[in-house]
Tab-separated table of C-alpha atoms in Angstrom:
chain	number	residue	atom	x	y	z
A	29	MET	CA	6.263	-67.458	2.566
A	30	LEU	CA	5.227	-70.601	4.447
A	31	SER	CA	1.561	-71.425	4.871
A	32	SER	CA	-0.032	-74.342	6.713
A	33	ASP	CA	-3.447	-75.957	6.354
A	34	GLY	CA	-3.885	-78.787	8.868
A	35	CYS	CA	-1.251	-81.414	8.045
A	36	GLN	CA	-0.468	-79.902	4.666
A	37	GLU	CA	2.309	-77.369	4.253
A	38	GLN	CA	3.505	-75.739	1.092
A	39	PHE	CA	5.925	-73.084	0.035
A	40	ILE	CA	4.560	-70.106	-1.862
A	41	LEU	CA	7.586	-68.817	-3.657
A	42	ASP	CA	7.575	-65.338	-5.146
A	43	ARG	CA	10.428	-63.020	-6.000
A	44	ARG	CA	10.368	-61.287	-2.656
A	45	SER	CA	10.350	-64.472	-0.582
A	46	PHE	CA	13.058	-66.025	-2.772
A	47	ARG	CA	15.314	-63.056	-2.140
A	48	ARG	CA	14.494	-63.182	1.541
A	49	TRP	CA	15.435	-66.855	1.816
A	50	PHE	CA	18.462	-66.845	-0.475
A	51	GLY	CA	19.412	-63.362	-1.610
A	52	HIS	CA	20.432	-62.049	1.810
A	53	ARG	CA	22.270	-65.238	2.717
A	54	MET	CA	24.785	-65.409	-0.112
A	55	PRO	CA	26.634	-63.055	-2.473
A	56	GLN	CA	25.419	-62.736	-6.050
A	57	HIS	CA	28.219	-64.825	-7.534
A	58	GLU	CA	27.500	-67.685	-5.119
A	59	TYR	CA	23.821	-67.485	-5.966
A	60	ASP	CA	24.696	-67.707	-9.681
A	61	ASN	CA	26.930	-70.714	-9.043
A	62	LEU	CA	24.136	-72.438	-7.100
A	63	CYS	CA	21.782	-71.962	-10.044
A	64	ARG	CA	24.376	-73.406	-12.410
A	65	VAL	CA	24.756	-76.479	-10.198
A	66	LEU	CA	20.985	-77.044	-10.089
A	67	VAL	CA	20.647	-76.637	-13.854
A	68	GLY	CA	23.603	-78.934	-14.457
A	69	LEU	CA	22.245	-81.678	-12.216
A	70	SER	CA	18.818	-81.654	-13.831
A	71	ALA	CA	19.932	-81.253	-17.440
A	72	HIS	CA	22.763	-83.774	-17.333
A	73	ARG	CA	20.724	-86.367	-15.455
A	74	LEU	CA	17.931	-86.118	-18.020
A	75	SER	CA	19.934	-85.797	-21.194
A	76	THR	CA	22.563	-88.450	-20.566
A	77	THR	CA	20.962	-91.083	-18.346
A	78	VAL	CA	17.176	-91.109	-18.370
A	79	VAL	CA	16.532	-90.017	-21.952
A	80	PRO	CA	18.507	-92.665	-23.915
A	81	LEU	CA	17.298	-95.387	-21.535
A	82	TYR	CA	13.667	-94.331	-21.975
A	83	GLN	CA	14.032	-94.053	-25.747
A	84	SER	CA	15.516	-97.539	-26.032
A	85	GLU	CA	12.679	-99.039	-23.963
A	86	ILE	CA	9.828	-97.551	-25.993
A	87	ALA	CA	11.410	-97.891	-29.442
A	88	PRO	CA	10.651	-100.834	-31.754
A	89	PRO	CA	13.831	-102.728	-32.708
A	90	HIS	CA	13.935	-101.448	-36.302
A	91	MET	CA	13.835	-97.816	-35.093
A	92	ARG	CA	15.920	-98.032	-31.936
A	93	GLY	CA	18.978	-96.462	-33.526
A	94	LEU	CA	16.927	-93.540	-34.827
A	95	LEU	CA	15.024	-92.804	-31.627
A	96	THR	CA	17.924	-93.289	-29.217
A	97	GLY	CA	20.245	-91.404	-31.561
A	98	LEU	CA	17.941	-88.409	-31.205
A	99	THR	CA	19.727	-87.798	-27.895
A	100	GLN	CA	22.846	-86.682	-29.742
A	101	TRP	CA	20.794	-84.862	-32.379
A	102	MET	CA	19.086	-82.759	-29.713
A	103	ILE	CA	22.412	-82.068	-27.982
A	104	GLY	CA	23.730	-80.842	-31.330
A	105	LEU	CA	20.598	-78.747	-31.824
A	106	GLY	CA	21.202	-77.135	-28.443
A	107	PHE	CA	24.754	-76.239	-29.462
A	108	LEU	CA	23.408	-74.882	-32.741
A	109	VAL	CA	20.942	-72.550	-31.019
A	110	ALA	CA	23.564	-71.456	-28.495
A	111	ASN	CA	26.078	-70.713	-31.257
A	112	TRP	CA	23.734	-68.521	-33.280
A	113	VAL	CA	22.300	-66.774	-30.225
A	114	GLY	CA	25.863	-65.988	-29.201
A	115	TYR	CA	26.631	-64.745	-32.691
A	116	GLY	CA	23.629	-62.407	-32.702
A	117	CYS	CA	24.065	-61.135	-29.157
A	118	GLN	CA	27.694	-60.147	-29.705
A	119	PHE	CA	26.435	-57.078	-31.570
A	120	LEU	CA	24.462	-55.839	-28.539
A	121	LYS	CA	26.151	-53.246	-26.354
A	122	ASN	CA	24.187	-53.533	-23.106
A	123	ASP	CA	23.323	-56.193	-20.536
A	124	ALA	CA	20.878	-57.757	-23.006
A	125	GLN	CA	24.002	-59.389	-24.423
A	126	TRP	CA	23.870	-61.951	-21.615
A	127	ARG	CA	20.257	-61.626	-20.465
A	128	ILE	CA	18.800	-62.790	-23.790
A	129	PRO	CA	20.784	-66.063	-23.925
A	130	LEU	CA	19.754	-66.866	-20.362
A	131	ALA	CA	16.108	-66.031	-21.068
A	132	ILE	CA	16.004	-68.238	-24.164
A	133	GLN	CA	16.935	-71.227	-22.011
A	134	ILE	CA	13.577	-70.899	-20.256
A	135	VAL	CA	11.688	-71.911	-23.420
A	136	PRO	CA	12.914	-75.540	-23.737
A	137	ALA	CA	12.695	-75.959	-19.951
A	138	VAL	CA	9.021	-74.986	-19.984
A	139	MET	CA	8.371	-77.201	-23.008
A	140	LEU	CA	9.977	-80.128	-21.186
A	141	LEU	CA	7.929	-79.470	-18.048
A	142	LEU	CA	4.652	-79.385	-19.972
A	143	GLY	CA	5.621	-82.438	-22.012
A	144	MET	CA	6.061	-84.520	-18.858
A	145	PHE	CA	2.290	-84.443	-18.301
A	146	VAL	CA	1.579	-86.269	-21.581
A	147	LEU	CA	4.655	-88.499	-21.747
A	148	PRO	CA	3.752	-92.183	-21.211
A	149	PHE	CA	5.526	-94.384	-18.716
A	150	SER	CA	7.915	-96.959	-20.095
A	151	PRO	CA	5.863	-100.149	-20.633
A	152	ARG	CA	8.759	-102.294	-19.396
A	153	TRP	CA	8.914	-100.316	-16.170
A	154	LEU	CA	5.143	-100.613	-15.705
A	155	ILE	CA	5.318	-104.390	-16.148
A	156	ALA	CA	8.137	-104.588	-13.590
A	157	GLN	CA	5.862	-102.710	-11.159
A	158	GLY	CA	2.978	-105.122	-11.751
A	159	ARG	CA	0.877	-102.600	-13.699
A	160	GLU	CA	0.331	-104.744	-16.782
A	161	ASP	CA	-2.964	-103.200	-17.902
A	162	GLU	CA	-1.358	-99.744	-18.013
A	163	ALA	CA	1.666	-101.193	-19.806
A	164	PHE	CA	-0.478	-102.786	-22.508
A	165	ALA	CA	-2.336	-99.504	-23.017
A	166	VAL	CA	1.012	-97.733	-23.483
A	167	VAL	CA	2.200	-100.327	-26.013
A	168	GLN	CA	-1.037	-99.864	-27.964
A	169	ARG	CA	-0.602	-96.103	-27.831
A	170	LEU	CA	2.994	-96.278	-29.032
A	171	HIS	CA	2.107	-98.443	-32.016
A	172	GLY	CA	-0.905	-96.252	-32.772
A	173	ASN	CA	-2.282	-98.500	-35.498
A	174	VAL	CA	-5.173	-100.954	-35.301
A	175	LYS	CA	-3.563	-103.012	-38.083
A	176	ASN	CA	-0.690	-103.821	-35.705
A	177	ALA	CA	-2.961	-105.326	-33.053
A	178	GLU	CA	-1.533	-108.841	-33.380
A	179	PHE	CA	2.071	-107.611	-33.338
A	180	THR	CA	1.269	-105.431	-30.315
A	181	LYS	CA	-0.012	-108.433	-28.380
A	182	LEU	CA	3.040	-110.512	-29.291
A	183	GLU	CA	5.476	-107.769	-28.306
A	184	PHE	CA	3.671	-107.213	-25.028
A	185	ALA	CA	3.675	-110.937	-24.246
A	186	GLU	CA	7.434	-111.072	-24.869
A	187	MET	CA	7.986	-108.145	-22.499
A	188	VAL	CA	5.903	-109.763	-19.763
A	189	GLU	CA	7.594	-113.147	-20.119
A	190	GLN	CA	11.107	-111.691	-20.106
A	191	ILE	CA	10.556	-109.389	-17.142
A	192	LYS	CA	8.759	-112.022	-15.051
A	193	TYR	CA	11.545	-114.530	-15.751
A	194	GLU	CA	14.227	-112.042	-14.712
A	195	LYS	CA	12.352	-111.065	-11.549
A	196	ALA	CA	11.876	-114.714	-10.589
A	197	ASN	CA	15.462	-115.785	-11.207
A	198	TYR	CA	17.571	-112.694	-10.507
A	199	GLN	CA	17.935	-109.940	-7.961
A	200	THR	CA	19.254	-106.658	-9.241
A	201	LYS	CA	22.361	-105.517	-7.429
A	202	PHE	CA	25.388	-103.438	-8.320
A	203	SER	CA	27.680	-106.449	-8.490
A	204	ASP	CA	25.586	-107.808	-11.371
A	205	LEU	CA	27.677	-105.607	-13.630
A	206	TRP	CA	30.679	-107.901	-13.137
A	207	GLU	CA	29.126	-111.142	-11.845
A	208	SER	CA	30.260	-113.060	-14.928
A	209	LYS	CA	32.825	-112.616	-17.665
A	210	ALA	CA	30.082	-111.897	-20.184
A	211	MET	CA	28.509	-109.219	-17.998
A	212	LEU	CA	31.879	-107.692	-17.132
A	213	ARG	CA	32.665	-107.503	-20.823
A	214	ARG	CA	29.387	-105.685	-21.487
A	215	THR	CA	30.063	-103.222	-18.702
A	216	LEU	CA	33.645	-102.490	-19.728
A	217	THR	CA	32.689	-102.217	-23.396
A	218	GLY	CA	29.905	-99.735	-22.671
A	219	MET	CA	32.205	-97.697	-20.439
A	220	ALA	CA	34.991	-97.819	-23.030
A	221	VAL	CA	32.765	-96.462	-25.788
A	222	GLN	CA	31.685	-93.540	-23.611
A	223	ILE	CA	35.240	-92.839	-22.441
A	224	CYS	CA	36.533	-92.940	-26.005
A	225	CYS	CA	33.724	-90.570	-26.961
A	226	GLN	CA	35.341	-87.988	-24.695
A	227	PHE	CA	38.891	-88.934	-25.663
A	228	THR	CA	38.154	-88.044	-29.282
A	229	GLY	CA	38.562	-84.425	-28.162
A	230	ILE	CA	35.110	-83.382	-29.351
A	231	ASN	CA	34.454	-81.147	-26.359
A	232	VAL	CA	37.744	-79.339	-26.782
A	233	SER	CA	36.803	-78.729	-30.389
A	234	ALA	CA	33.263	-77.637	-29.493
A	235	TYR	CA	34.028	-75.405	-26.517
A	236	PHE	CA	37.223	-73.830	-27.872
A	237	GLN	CA	36.234	-73.413	-31.501
A	238	PRO	CA	36.679	-69.615	-31.394
A	239	THR	CA	40.211	-70.050	-30.006
A	240	LEU	CA	41.057	-72.652	-32.651
A	241	TYR	CA	39.730	-70.453	-35.451
A	242	ARG	CA	41.613	-67.399	-34.199
A	243	ALA	CA	44.802	-69.467	-34.141
A	244	LEU	CA	44.182	-70.106	-37.839
A	245	GLY	CA	43.790	-66.471	-38.761
A	246	LEU	CA	40.068	-65.746	-38.316
A	247	SER	CA	38.965	-62.684	-36.363
A	248	GLY	CA	35.916	-60.577	-35.552
A	249	PRO	CA	32.324	-61.765	-36.084
A	250	LYS	CA	33.495	-64.412	-38.568
A	251	VAL	CA	34.720	-66.545	-35.661
A	252	LEU	CA	31.252	-67.053	-34.168
A	253	MET	CA	29.674	-67.281	-37.615
A	254	ILE	CA	31.898	-70.241	-38.587
A	255	THR	CA	31.147	-71.785	-35.196
A	256	GLY	CA	27.427	-71.550	-35.950
A	257	ILE	CA	27.855	-73.017	-39.425
A	258	ASN	CA	29.802	-75.931	-37.967
A	259	GLY	CA	26.994	-76.577	-35.480
A	260	ALA	CA	24.366	-76.496	-38.232
A	261	LEU	CA	26.278	-79.002	-40.351
A	262	GLY	CA	26.633	-81.336	-37.372
A	263	VAL	CA	22.879	-81.345	-36.751
A	264	ILE	CA	22.140	-82.062	-40.425
A	265	VAL	CA	24.683	-84.881	-40.704
A	266	THR	CA	23.560	-86.499	-37.438
A	267	GLY	CA	19.921	-86.355	-38.529
A	268	VAL	CA	20.656	-87.999	-41.878
A	269	PHE	CA	22.851	-90.652	-40.252
A	270	ILE	CA	20.404	-91.794	-37.559
A	271	THR	CA	17.453	-91.682	-39.951
A	272	PHE	CA	18.812	-93.531	-42.976
A	273	ILE	CA	22.066	-95.280	-42.048
A	274	LEU	CA	22.526	-96.293	-38.400
A	275	ASP	CA	19.940	-99.067	-38.200
A	276	ARG	CA	21.162	-100.502	-41.519
A	277	VAL	CA	24.896	-100.687	-40.871
A	278	GLY	CA	24.862	-101.563	-37.170
A	279	ARG	CA	26.885	-100.032	-34.358
A	280	LYS	CA	30.491	-101.200	-34.767
A	281	PRO	CA	31.319	-100.080	-38.356
A	282	PRO	CA	30.451	-96.409	-37.717
A	283	LEU	CA	32.698	-96.374	-34.635
A	284	ILE	CA	35.648	-97.705	-36.642
A	285	PHE	CA	34.993	-95.332	-39.526
A	286	GLY	CA	34.636	-92.326	-37.223
A	287	ALA	CA	37.743	-93.095	-35.170
A	288	ILE	CA	39.939	-93.346	-38.256
A	289	GLY	CA	38.468	-90.202	-39.810
A	290	MET	CA	38.802	-88.123	-36.643
A	291	ALA	CA	42.404	-89.217	-36.143
A	292	ILE	CA	43.306	-88.141	-39.676
A	293	CYS	CA	41.555	-84.778	-39.275
A	294	LEU	CA	43.279	-84.011	-35.986
A	295	ALA	CA	46.690	-84.983	-37.342
A	296	ILE	CA	46.317	-82.709	-40.381
A	297	GLU	CA	44.873	-79.807	-38.398
A	298	SER	CA	47.635	-80.046	-35.788
A	299	ALA	CA	50.343	-80.018	-38.466
A	300	ILE	CA	48.791	-76.996	-40.170
A	301	ASN	CA	48.414	-75.142	-36.892
A	302	ALA	CA	52.009	-75.881	-35.908
A	303	LYS	CA	53.501	-74.626	-39.169
A	304	TRP	CA	51.083	-71.920	-40.364
A	305	GLY	CA	49.153	-70.944	-37.240
A	306	GLY	CA	48.775	-67.367	-36.051
A	307	GLU	CA	47.303	-64.227	-37.549
A	308	HIS	CA	50.623	-63.213	-39.131
A	309	SER	CA	50.907	-66.326	-41.297
A	310	THR	CA	50.974	-65.631	-45.030
A	311	ASN	CA	49.681	-69.057	-46.066
A	312	LYS	CA	45.952	-68.349	-45.930
A	313	ALA	CA	45.093	-71.418	-47.997
A	314	ALA	CA	46.670	-73.700	-45.405
A	315	GLN	CA	44.827	-71.923	-42.590
A	316	GLN	CA	41.522	-72.310	-44.410
A	317	ALA	CA	42.280	-75.995	-44.852
A	318	GLY	CA	42.905	-76.259	-41.109
A	319	ILE	CA	39.513	-74.686	-40.412
A	320	ALA	CA	37.899	-77.111	-42.852
A	321	PHE	CA	39.410	-80.109	-41.055
A	322	ILE	CA	38.104	-78.854	-37.702
A	323	ILE	CA	34.625	-78.752	-39.213
A	324	ILE	CA	34.983	-82.154	-40.901
A	325	PHE	CA	36.250	-83.647	-37.624
A	326	GLY	CA	33.121	-82.734	-35.658
A	327	SER	CA	30.356	-82.257	-38.208
A	328	LEU	CA	31.133	-85.350	-40.255
A	329	PHE	CA	33.185	-88.029	-38.530
A	330	PHE	CA	32.014	-87.505	-34.936
A	331	SER	CA	28.405	-87.003	-36.051
A	332	VAL	CA	28.315	-90.381	-37.811
A	333	SER	CA	30.098	-92.359	-35.118
A	334	PHE	CA	30.697	-91.767	-31.424
A	335	GLY	CA	28.213	-88.900	-31.185
A	336	PRO	CA	24.967	-90.834	-31.681
A	337	VAL	CA	26.258	-94.420	-31.449
A	338	SER	CA	27.594	-94.096	-27.888
A	339	TRP	CA	24.080	-93.439	-26.535
A	340	VAL	CA	22.480	-96.176	-28.621
A	341	TYR	CA	25.116	-98.779	-27.784
A	342	GLN	CA	25.023	-98.413	-24.005
A	343	SER	CA	21.226	-98.704	-24.027
A	344	GLU	CA	21.215	-101.985	-25.961
A	345	ILE	CA	23.944	-104.161	-24.473
A	346	PHE	CA	22.497	-104.750	-20.990
A	347	PRO	CA	19.605	-107.082	-20.084
A	348	MET	CA	16.432	-105.417	-18.875
A	349	ARG	CA	16.981	-106.159	-15.186
A	350	ILE	CA	20.171	-104.070	-14.980
A	351	ARG	CA	19.760	-101.800	-17.984
A	352	ALA	CA	19.166	-98.693	-15.895
A	353	LEU	CA	22.160	-99.457	-13.672
A	354	GLY	CA	24.452	-100.287	-16.590
A	355	THR	CA	23.418	-97.198	-18.529
A	356	ALA	CA	24.056	-95.030	-15.472
A	357	VAL	CA	27.572	-96.453	-15.006
A	358	CYS	CA	28.430	-95.929	-18.683
A	359	THR	CA	27.113	-92.372	-18.575
A	360	CYS	CA	29.118	-91.735	-15.416
A	361	SER	CA	32.216	-92.821	-17.339
A	362	ASN	CA	31.411	-90.214	-19.965
A	363	TRP	CA	31.141	-87.363	-17.471
A	364	ALA	CA	34.074	-88.544	-15.357
A	365	THR	CA	36.377	-88.175	-18.362
A	366	LYS	CA	34.805	-85.012	-19.762
């Protein structure tokens, strides 16, 4: 329905009008695909571009790894919920088997929508827009402690000085990403970390876990149960890593450690699968070892390296004036190689 009041027009969208506008114009499968595209655009834009950038801008330096690493922790939590919902719904014998998983997705979407009304603007963005009073109020709110008043003023003054200097001496443009050797190196390094994050094979392992487990002799409900256990372990390990380790050891050592560990796990699992794969294999111990290395690959080595570090790293290496642009390019590299 379309209503007009003077110069103001608004859409009043109910089920009947939605079907009238869309339902009679496209088949059901095309309508479903359209919804998937809209959900993908919104979720991927938020989770992989805006969120880590925002977290890095509001986080104090000593907690930046923890707060920005929460991006990967929440992604893992989403997989965890999806895995166990899938495990439970497999026992249903009607259309609730797919309706319930879709309905559950509404809950975090509504929580996100409501949270936007209380989420503060990034103080750095406010300063760049000339809204310094609002920015200072946000910095005070983020620190949340009267005892930190002096530190709050110093941090705010640093933000203002840096942003004003960059605005006075630079103009943000796309070519800034390669205007000098140093900047080109930052851009290529950030892109490389995100590309290597995909080249680890983590998504193949995550999306095709049931297939991998069946190839190693598992069958029935156990397949989805092991998938859920793997997801739970990944969330726990990521949480421990970003909370107690990441900001202490830096960014580079975990990437080296994770790359070596994942390579070893994949080599062993591939050898086991090649020699003792299939449900008719009699070497059950070897198959169980192969399953264990799949879990160790994702829940341990990826969760303490490329998983959280890739989002933290790309948000830290660019100067403020092109941080949003640089983060977007690095994230694009991630999705382009997915």
